């Protein structure tokens, strides 16, 4: 078909920008460019909230923002940031990975047990297992084409079985301390988060990453390209969760307790959604993940300075609840504007053309003759073989007789 040929578009008198919006991705979502203004407004509110909480923390415990306290806070931001990046990547690809929390706890336990052998010796086996585990999840999601949340819950159950083999907390072995490099760690997290958001704002990349997002029946397959992107997102999210778990274990001041880790999953997914990543996939902001992670960590430190004991489940549930409201705002105000269709080409929505364009048909000329010949009722007499005056008795013949 030649609908998207540039020369034909220009010769037809239709502006090229209009055709670009209409035929950009007609079979994989709404045509046009997603609007980013809603993300800018929300990220400004997140930044204002972060500034206010930081001021409250400074008044409650100034030492938390100085020297070792600040370094511990920065490493905590980097650790939770890796988990939020893992959840956000899977959310953007419309294959949410709920196993990020159990994977992080399993990686923390592994690092606590094997840390005395060195960071490299502890990291490489965990990296290999994370890649293979993410690949197994990806194959289950894209080959069977089942919901990612269900497949990742099954994977989380398998990881929890590995965690429950420990009967008690594990003291972190080895002498690795990430606090001296806290600034570099948080800068690395911030760079990945912001650059990922900037690339995700580019329309072709944005649509490519979120191509697995259903547009009609969610059980219908989305094609090989969508399956490939979703598979890499599942693997990448699992690896990021593993790195985040090891960093959290190294930053802790006590032993690593064996737990299901599902509270970390709720917190990671909620933080990613709080930053503006849509629960439906594809849409997300630029600085939102960085601000949301910093906001959550500063709140946790401020609550501890106030003497409050807040469960991670409570914080994760609150962030997830607010994140659901943010998803509704993002989906309502972030979708593309309706494409402009020239009036002379007819109204959109003609089912005969997949792109929404309709061609006007010239009116049919009026015709007094019937369009279909009458059906013969008597097989012995053909009324069309002879004129009427030949098949009936003529008046002058009767007068002659």
CSV table of C-alpha atoms in Angstrom, one decimal:
chain,number,residue,atom,x,y,z
A,1,UNK,CA,0.0,0.0,0.0
A,2,UNK,CA,1.2,3.5,-0.8
A,3,UNK,CA,-0.4,5.5,2.0
A,4,UNK,CA,2.8,6.4,3.6
A,5,UNK,CA,4.7,7.5,0.5
A,6,UNK,CA,6.1,11.0,0.9
A,7,UNK,CA,5.7,11.9,-2.7
A,8,UNK,CA,2.1,10.8,-2.9
A,9,UNK,CA,1.3,12.7,0.3
A,10,UNK,CA,2.7,15.9,-1.0
A,11,UNK,CA,1.0,15.6,-4.4
A,12,UNK,CA,-2.4,15.0,-2.8
A,13,UNK,CA,-2.2,18.4,-1.1
A,14,UNK,CA,-2.4,17.0,2.5
A,15,UNK,CA,0.3,18.4,4.8
A,16,UNK,CA,3.1,15.9,5.6
A,17,UNK,CA,2.8,16.5,9.3
A,18,UNK,CA,-0.9,15.5,9.3
A,19,UNK,CA,-0.1,12.2,7.6
A,20,UNK,CA,2.9,11.7,9.9
A,21,UNK,CA,0.6,11.8,12.9
A,22,UNK,CA,-2.1,9.6,11.4
A,23,UNK,CA,0.1,6.9,10.0
A,24,UNK,CA,2.8,7.0,12.8
A,25,UNK,CA,1.6,3.8,14.5
A,26,UNK,CA,-2.0,3.1,13.5
A,27,UNK,CA,-2.0,-0.5,14.6
A,28,UNK,CA,-0.1,0.0,17.9
A,29,UNK,CA,-1.9,2.8,19.8
A,30,UNK,CA,-3.1,6.3,19.3
A,31,UNK,CA,-1.4,8.3,16.5
A,32,UNK,CA,0.4,11.5,17.5
A,33,UNK,CA,2.9,12.6,20.1
A,34,UNK,CA,2.3,12.0,23.8
A,35,UNK,CA,2.0,15.2,25.8
A,36,UNK,CA,4.7,15.8,28.5
A,37,UNK,CA,3.3,18.8,30.2
A,38,UNK,CA,1.5,16.6,32.8
A,39,UNK,CA,4.9,15.1,33.8
A,40,UNK,CA,6.5,18.5,34.1
A,41,UNK,CA,3.8,19.7,36.4
A,42,UNK,CA,3.9,16.6,38.6
A,43,UNK,CA,7.7,16.5,38.8
A,44,UNK,CA,7.7,20.1,39.9
A,45,UNK,CA,5.3,19.1,42.7
A,46,UNK,CA,7.6,16.2,43.6
A,47,UNK,CA,10.6,18.5,43.8
A,48,UNK,CA,8.7,21.0,46.0
A,49,UNK,CA,7.7,18.1,48.3
A,50,UNK,CA,11.3,16.9,48.4
A,51,UNK,CA,12.6,20.4,49.3
A,52,UNK,CA,10.0,20.7,52.1
A,53,UNK,CA,10.8,17.2,53.6
A,54,UNK,CA,14.6,18.0,53.4
A,55,UNK,CA,14.0,21.2,55.4
A,56,UNK,CA,12.0,19.2,58.0
A,57,UNK,CA,14.8,16.6,58.2
A,58,UNK,CA,17.3,19.4,58.7
A,59,UNK,CA,15.3,20.8,61.6
A,60,UNK,CA,14.7,17.4,63.2
A,61,UNK,CA,18.2,15.9,62.7
A,62,UNK,CA,20.9,18.0,60.9
A,63,UNK,CA,23.4,15.2,61.3
A,64,UNK,CA,21.5,13.0,58.9
A,65,UNK,CA,22.5,15.5,56.1
A,66,UNK,CA,26.2,15.7,57.1
A,67,UNK,CA,29.2,13.5,56.7
A,68,UNK,CA,28.5,9.9,57.3
A,69,UNK,CA,24.8,10.4,57.7
A,70,UNK,CA,24.6,12.0,54.3
A,71,UNK,CA,26.7,9.3,52.7
A,72,UNK,CA,24.4,6.6,54.2
A,73,UNK,CA,21.4,8.5,52.8
A,74,UNK,CA,22.9,8.8,49.4
A,75,UNK,CA,23.7,5.0,49.2
A,76,UNK,CA,20.2,4.3,50.3
A,77,UNK,CA,18.8,6.5,47.5
A,78,UNK,CA,21.0,4.6,45.0
A,79,UNK,CA,19.9,1.2,46.4
A,80,UNK,CA,16.2,2.0,46.3
A,81,UNK,CA,16.8,3.8,43.0
A,82,UNK,CA,18.0,0.6,41.4
A,83,UNK,CA,14.9,-1.2,42.5
A,84,UNK,CA,12.7,1.7,41.2
A,85,UNK,CA,14.5,1.6,37.9
A,86,UNK,CA,13.9,-2.1,37.7
A,87,UNK,CA,10.2,-1.7,38.4
A,88,UNK,CA,10.0,1.4,36.1
A,89,UNK,CA,11.7,-0.4,33.2
A,90,UNK,CA,9.3,-3.3,33.4
A,91,UNK,CA,6.3,-1.0,33.7
A,92,UNK,CA,7.4,1.1,30.7
A,93,UNK,CA,7.6,-2.1,28.7
A,94,UNK,CA,4.1,-3.2,30.0
A,95,UNK,CA,5.5,-6.3,31.6
A,96,UNK,CA,5.6,-5.4,35.3
A,97,UNK,CA,8.1,-7.5,37.2
A,98,UNK,CA,6.8,-8.2,40.7
A,99,UNK,CA,9.7,-10.4,41.6
A,100,UNK,CA,12.1,-7.4,42.0
A,101,UNK,CA,11.8,-7.5,45.8
A,102,UNK,CA,12.4,-11.2,46.3
A,103,UNK,CA,15.3,-11.0,43.9
A,104,UNK,CA,16.8,-8.1,45.9
A,105,UNK,CA,16.5,-9.9,49.2
A,106,UNK,CA,18.1,-13.1,47.7
A,107,UNK,CA,20.9,-11.0,46.3
A,108,UNK,CA,21.4,-9.4,49.6
A,109,UNK,CA,21.6,-12.7,51.4
A,110,UNK,CA,24.0,-14.0,48.8
A,111,UNK,CA,26.3,-11.0,49.2
A,112,UNK,CA,26.1,-11.3,53.0
A,113,UNK,CA,27.3,-14.9,52.7
A,114,UNK,CA,29.9,-14.6,50.0
A,115,UNK,CA,31.1,-11.0,50.5
A,116,UNK,CA,34.3,-12.2,52.2
A,117,UNK,CA,35.4,-13.7,48.9
A,118,UNK,CA,35.4,-10.2,47.3
A,119,UNK,CA,32.9,-8.1,45.5
A,120,UNK,CA,33.7,-9.5,42.1
A,121,UNK,CA,33.5,-13.1,43.2
A,122,UNK,CA,30.2,-12.4,44.8
A,123,UNK,CA,28.8,-10.3,42.0
A,124,UNK,CA,29.5,-12.6,39.0
A,125,UNK,CA,27.5,-15.7,40.1
A,126,UNK,CA,24.6,-13.5,41.1
A,127,UNK,CA,24.7,-11.7,37.8
A,128,UNK,CA,24.6,-15.0,35.9
A,129,UNK,CA,21.7,-16.3,38.0
A,130,UNK,CA,19.8,-13.0,37.5
A,131,UNK,CA,20.2,-13.1,33.7
A,132,UNK,CA,19.0,-16.7,33.6
A,133,UNK,CA,16.1,-16.0,35.9
A,134,UNK,CA,15.1,-12.9,33.9
A,135,UNK,CA,15.3,-14.9,30.7
A,136,UNK,CA,13.1,-17.6,32.1
A,137,UNK,CA,10.5,-15.0,33.1
A,138,UNK,CA,10.8,-13.4,29.7
A,139,UNK,CA,10.2,-16.7,27.9
A,140,UNK,CA,7.2,-17.4,30.0
A,141,UNK,CA,5.7,-14.0,29.3
A,142,UNK,CA,6.4,-13.6,25.5
A,143,UNK,CA,6.2,-17.2,24.4
A,144,UNK,CA,3.1,-18.2,26.3
A,145,UNK,CA,1.8,-14.6,26.2
A,146,UNK,CA,0.6,-14.6,29.7
A,147,UNK,CA,0.2,-11.6,32.1
A,148,UNK,CA,3.6,-10.5,33.4
A,149,UNK,CA,2.4,-9.9,36.9
A,150,UNK,CA,1.3,-13.6,37.2
A,151,UNK,CA,4.5,-15.0,35.7
A,152,UNK,CA,6.6,-12.7,37.9
A,153,UNK,CA,4.7,-13.8,41.0
A,154,UNK,CA,5.4,-17.4,40.1
A,155,UNK,CA,9.1,-16.5,39.7
A,156,UNK,CA,8.9,-14.6,43.1
A,157,UNK,CA,7.6,-17.8,44.7
A,158,UNK,CA,10.6,-19.7,43.5
A,159,UNK,CA,13.0,-17.1,44.8
A,160,UNK,CA,11.2,-17.1,48.2
A,161,UNK,CA,11.8,-20.8,48.4
A,162,UNK,CA,15.6,-20.1,48.1
A,163,UNK,CA,15.3,-17.3,50.7
A,164,UNK,CA,13.5,-19.5,53.2
A,165,UNK,CA,16.3,-22.0,53.3
A,166,UNK,CA,18.0,-19.6,55.8
A,167,UNK,CA,16.9,-20.1,59.4
A,168,UNK,CA,18.1,-16.8,60.7
A,169,UNK,CA,19.7,-13.5,59.8
A,170,UNK,CA,23.0,-13.5,58.0
A,171,UNK,CA,25.8,-11.2,59.0
A,172,UNK,CA,27.4,-9.4,56.1
A,173,UNK,CA,30.8,-10.9,55.4
A,174,UNK,CA,33.7,-8.9,53.9
A,175,UNK,CA,34.8,-5.4,54.3
A,176,UNK,CA,33.2,-3.7,51.3
A,177,UNK,CA,31.7,-0.3,52.3
A,178,UNK,CA,29.9,1.7,49.6
A,179,UNK,CA,29.8,4.9,51.6
A,180,UNK,CA,33.1,6.4,50.5
A,181,UNK,CA,31.8,6.2,46.9
A,182,UNK,CA,28.3,7.3,47.8
A,183,UNK,CA,28.4,10.4,45.7
A,184,UNK,CA,29.4,8.5,42.6
A,185,UNK,CA,26.8,5.8,43.2
A,186,UNK,CA,23.9,8.4,43.4
A,187,UNK,CA,25.2,10.3,40.4
A,188,UNK,CA,25.3,7.0,38.4
A,189,UNK,CA,21.7,6.3,39.4
A,190,UNK,CA,20.6,9.8,38.6
A,191,UNK,CA,22.3,9.7,35.2
A,192,UNK,CA,20.6,6.4,34.3
A,193,UNK,CA,17.2,7.6,35.5
A,194,UNK,CA,17.3,11.0,33.7
A,195,UNK,CA,18.9,9.7,30.5
A,196,UNK,CA,16.4,6.9,30.4
A,197,UNK,CA,13.6,9.4,30.8
A,198,UNK,CA,15.0,11.6,28.1
A,199,UNK,CA,15.3,8.8,25.7
A,200,UNK,CA,11.9,7.6,26.7
A,201,UNK,CA,10.4,11.0,25.7
A,202,UNK,CA,11.5,10.5,22.1
A,203,UNK,CA,8.4,9.2,20.2
A,204,UNK,CA,10.0,6.3,18.3
A,205,UNK,CA,11.8,5.0,21.3
A,206,UNK,CA,8.8,5.6,23.5
A,207,UNK,CA,6.5,3.6,21.2
A,208,UNK,CA,9.1,0.9,20.7
A,209,UNK,CA,9.6,0.3,24.5
A,210,UNK,CA,5.9,0.3,25.1
A,211,UNK,CA,4.9,-1.7,22.1
A,212,UNK,CA,3.9,-4.7,24.2
A,213,UNK,CA,1.1,-2.6,25.7
A,214,UNK,CA,-2.2,-4.0,24.5
A,215,UNK,CA,-4.4,-1.8,22.4
A,216,UNK,CA,-7.3,-4.2,21.9
A,217,UNK,CA,-7.7,-7.7,23.3
A,218,UNK,CA,-4.9,-8.1,25.8
A,219,UNK,CA,-4.6,-11.8,25.0
A,220,UNK,CA,-3.6,-11.1,21.4
A,221,UNK,CA,0.1,-11.3,20.5
A,222,UNK,CA,1.9,-8.0,19.8
A,223,UNK,CA,4.5,-9.3,17.3
A,224,UNK,CA,8.1,-10.3,17.4
A,225,UNK,CA,9.5,-6.8,18.0
A,226,UNK,CA,7.2,-6.2,21.0
A,227,UNK,CA,8.1,-9.6,22.4
A,228,UNK,CA,11.9,-8.9,22.0
A,229,UNK,CA,11.7,-5.6,23.8
A,230,UNK,CA,9.6,-7.0,26.6
A,231,UNK,CA,12.1,-9.9,27.0
A,232,UNK,CA,15.0,-7.5,27.4
A,233,UNK,CA,13.0,-5.4,29.8
A,234,UNK,CA,12.3,-8.4,32.0
A,235,UNK,CA,16.0,-9.4,32.0
A,236,UNK,CA,17.2,-5.9,32.7
A,237,UNK,CA,14.8,-5.4,35.5
A,238,UNK,CA,15.9,-8.6,37.2
A,239,UNK,CA,19.6,-7.6,36.9
A,240,UNK,CA,18.9,-4.1,38.3
A,241,UNK,CA,17.0,-5.6,41.2
A,242,UNK,CA,20.0,-7.9,42.0
A,243,UNK,CA,22.4,-4.9,42.0
A,244,UNK,CA,20.0,-2.9,44.2
A,245,UNK,CA,19.8,-5.8,46.7
A,246,UNK,CA,23.5,-6.1,47.0
A,247,UNK,CA,24.0,-2.4,47.5
A,248,UNK,CA,21.3,-2.3,50.2
A,249,UNK,CA,23.0,-5.2,52.1
A,250,UNK,CA,26.4,-3.5,51.9
A,251,UNK,CA,24.8,-0.2,53.2
A,252,UNK,CA,23.1,-1.8,56.1
A,253,UNK,CA,24.3,-1.6,59.7
A,254,UNK,CA,23.1,-5.1,60.8
A,255,UNK,CA,22.6,-8.6,59.5
A,256,UNK,CA,20.4,-9.4,56.5
A,257,UNK,CA,17.1,-11.0,57.6
A,258,UNK,CA,15.5,-13.6,55.3
A,259,UNK,CA,12.1,-12.3,54.3
A,260,UNK,CA,9.8,-12.7,51.3
A,261,UNK,CA,10.8,-9.3,49.8
A,262,UNK,CA,7.3,-8.6,48.5
A,263,UNK,CA,7.3,-5.4,50.6
A,264,UNK,CA,10.3,-4.3,48.5
A,265,UNK,CA,8.3,-5.1,45.3
A,266,UNK,CA,5.4,-3.0,46.5
A,267,UNK,CA,7.7,-0.1,47.5
A,268,UNK,CA,9.7,-0.3,44.2
A,269,UNK,CA,6.6,-0.4,41.9
A,270,UNK,CA,4.9,2.3,44.0
A,271,UNK,CA,7.9,4.6,43.8
A,272,UNK,CA,8.2,4.2,40.1
A,273,UNK,CA,4.5,5.0,39.6
A,274,UNK,CA,4.8,7.9,42.1
A,275,UNK,CA,7.5,9.3,39.7
A,276,UNK,CA,5.0,9.3,36.8
A,277,UNK,CA,5.4,5.9,35.2
A,278,UNK,CA,2.1,4.7,34.0
A,279,UNK,CA,0.8,1.3,35.3
A,280,UNK,CA,-0.4,0.6,31.7
A,281,UNK,CA,3.1,1.0,30.2
A,282,UNK,CA,4.8,3.2,27.7
A,283,UNK,CA,4.3,6.6,29.4
A,284,UNK,CA,6.6,8.1,32.0
A,285,UNK,CA,8.4,11.3,32.9
A,286,UNK,CA,12.1,12.4,32.9
A,287,UNK,CA,13.1,13.4,36.5
A,288,UNK,CA,10.2,11.7,38.2
A,289,UNK,CA,11.9,8.5,39.3
A,290,UNK,CA,14.9,10.5,40.8
A,291,UNK,CA,12.6,12.8,42.7
A,292,UNK,CA,10.3,10.1,43.9
A,293,UNK,CA,13.1,7.9,45.2
A,294,UNK,CA,14.7,10.8,47.0
A,295,UNK,CA,11.4,11.8,48.5
A,296,UNK,CA,10.7,8.3,49.9
A,297,UNK,CA,14.2,7.9,51.4
A,298,UNK,CA,14.2,11.4,52.9
A,299,UNK,CA,10.8,10.6,54.4
A,300,UNK,CA,12.0,7.4,55.9
A,301,UNK,CA,15.0,9.1,57.5
A,302,UNK,CA,12.8,11.9,58.8
A,303,UNK,CA,10.3,9.5,60.3
A,304,UNK,CA,13.1,7.7,62.1
A,305,UNK,CA,14.4,11.0,63.4
A,306,UNK,CA,10.9,11.6,64.8
A,307,UNK,CA,11.0,8.3,66.6
A,308,UNK,CA,8.3,6.7,64.4
A,309,UNK,CA,8.4,3.0,63.4
A,310,UNK,CA,6.8,2.7,60.0
A,311,UNK,CA,6.5,-0.6,58.2
A,312,UNK,CA,7.8,-0.8,54.7
A,313,UNK,CA,4.4,-2.2,53.7
A,314,UNK,CA,2.8,1.0,54.9
A,315,UNK,CA,5.1,3.2,52.9
A,316,UNK,CA,4.9,1.0,49.9
A,317,UNK,CA,1.1,0.9,50.0
A,318,UNK,CA,0.9,4.7,50.4
A,319,UNK,CA,3.2,5.3,47.4
A,320,UNK,CA,1.3,2.7,45.3
A,321,UNK,CA,-2.0,4.3,46.1
A,322,UNK,CA,-0.8,7.8,45.1
A,323,UNK,CA,0.9,6.2,42.1
A,324,UNK,CA,-2.4,4.9,40.9
A,325,UNK,CA,-3.9,8.4,41.0
A,326,UNK,CA,-0.8,9.6,39.1
A,327,UNK,CA,-1.4,6.9,36.5
A,328,UNK,CA,-4.9,8.2,35.9
A,329,UNK,CA,-3.6,11.7,35.5
A,330,UNK,CA,-0.9,10.6,33.1
A,331,UNK,CA,-3.2,8.6,31.0
A,332,UNK,CA,-5.8,11.3,30.8
A,333,UNK,CA,-3.6,14.3,30.1
A,334,UNK,CA,-0.6,12.6,28.5
A,335,UNK,CA,-2.3,11.0,25.6
A,336,UNK,CA,-1.8,12.5,22.1
A,337,UNK,CA,-4.2,15.2,20.9
A,338,UNK,CA,-6.6,14.1,18.2
A,339,UNK,CA,-5.1,14.1,14.8
A,340,UNK,CA,-6.3,16.8,12.4
A,341,UNK,CA,-8.1,15.3,9.4
A,342,UNK,CA,-8.9,17.5,6.4
A,343,UNK,CA,-12.6,17.8,5.9
A,344,UNK,CA,-12.5,17.0,2.2
A,345,UNK,CA,-11.2,13.6,3.0
A,346,UNK,CA,-14.3,12.7,5.0
A,347,UNK,CA,-14.7,11.9,8.7
A,348,UNK,CA,-12.4,9.5,10.4
A,349,UNK,CA,-13.4,6.1,11.6
A,350,UNK,CA,-14.2,4.4,8.3
A,351,UNK,CA,-13.9,0.7,9.0
A,352,UNK,CA,-12.8,0.1,5.4
A,353,UNK,CA,-9.5,1.9,6.0
A,354,UNK,CA,-7.3,0.9,8.9
A,355,UNK,CA,-5.7,4.4,9.5
A,356,UNK,CA,-9.0,6.2,10.1
A,357,UNK,CA,-9.1,8.0,6.8
A,358,UNK,CA,-12.2,7.9,4.6
A,359,UNK,CA,-12.6,8.6,0.9
A,360,UNK,CA,-15.8,10.4,-0.2
A,361,UNK,CA,-17.7,8.6,-2.9
A,362,UNK,CA,-19.4,10.5,-5.7
A,363,UNK,CA,-23.2,10.3,-5.6
A,364,UNK,CA,-24.8,7.8,-7.9
A,365,UNK,CA,-26.8,9.2,-10.8
A,366,UNK,CA,-30.5,8.9,-10.6
A,367,UNK,CA,-32.0,6.1,-12.7
A,368,UNK,CA,-35.7,5.5,-13.3
A,369,UNK,CA,-35.0,2.0,-14.6
A,370,UNK,CA,-34.8,-0.8,-12.2
A,371,UNK,CA,-31.3,-2.0,-11.4
A,372,UNK,CA,-32.3,-5.7,-11.5
A,373,UNK,CA,-34.3,-7.4,-14.1
A,374,UNK,CA,-37.6,-8.9,-13.0
A,375,UNK,CA,-37.5,-12.6,-12.2
A,376,UNK,CA,-39.3,-14.8,-14.7
A,377,UNK,CA,-42.4,-16.4,-13.1
A,378,UNK,CA,-43.8,-18.4,-16.1
A,379,UNK,CA,-41.2,-20.7,-17.7
A,380,UNK,CA,-43.3,-21.2,-20.8
A,381,UNK,CA,-43.8,-17.6,-21.8
A,382,UNK,CA,-40.9,-15.2,-22.1
A,383,UNK,CA,-42.2,-11.7,-21.9
A,384,UNK,CA,-38.9,-10.3,-23.1
A,385,UNK,CA,-38.6,-12.3,-26.3
A,386,UNK,CA,-41.3,-10.4,-28.3
A,387,UNK,CA,-43.0,-7.0,-28.0
A,388,UNK,CA,-46.3,-6.7,-26.2
A,389,UNK,CA,-48.2,-6.0,-29.5
A,390,UNK,CA,-47.0,-9.3,-30.9
A,391,UNK,CA,-47.8,-11.5,-27.9
A,392,UNK,CA,-51.4,-10.2,-27.5
A,393,UNK,CA,-54.4,-10.0,-30.0
A,394,UNK,CA,-54.3,-6.9,-32.1
A,395,UNK,CA,-57.4,-4.7,-32.0
A,396,UNK,CA,-57.6,-4.2,-35.8
A,397,UNK,CA,-57.5,-8.0,-36.3
A,398,UNK,CA,-60.6,-8.4,-34.2
A,399,UNK,CA,-62.4,-5.7,-36.2
A,400,UNK,CA,-61.6,-7.3,-39.5
A,401,UNK,CA,-63.2,-10.5,-38.3
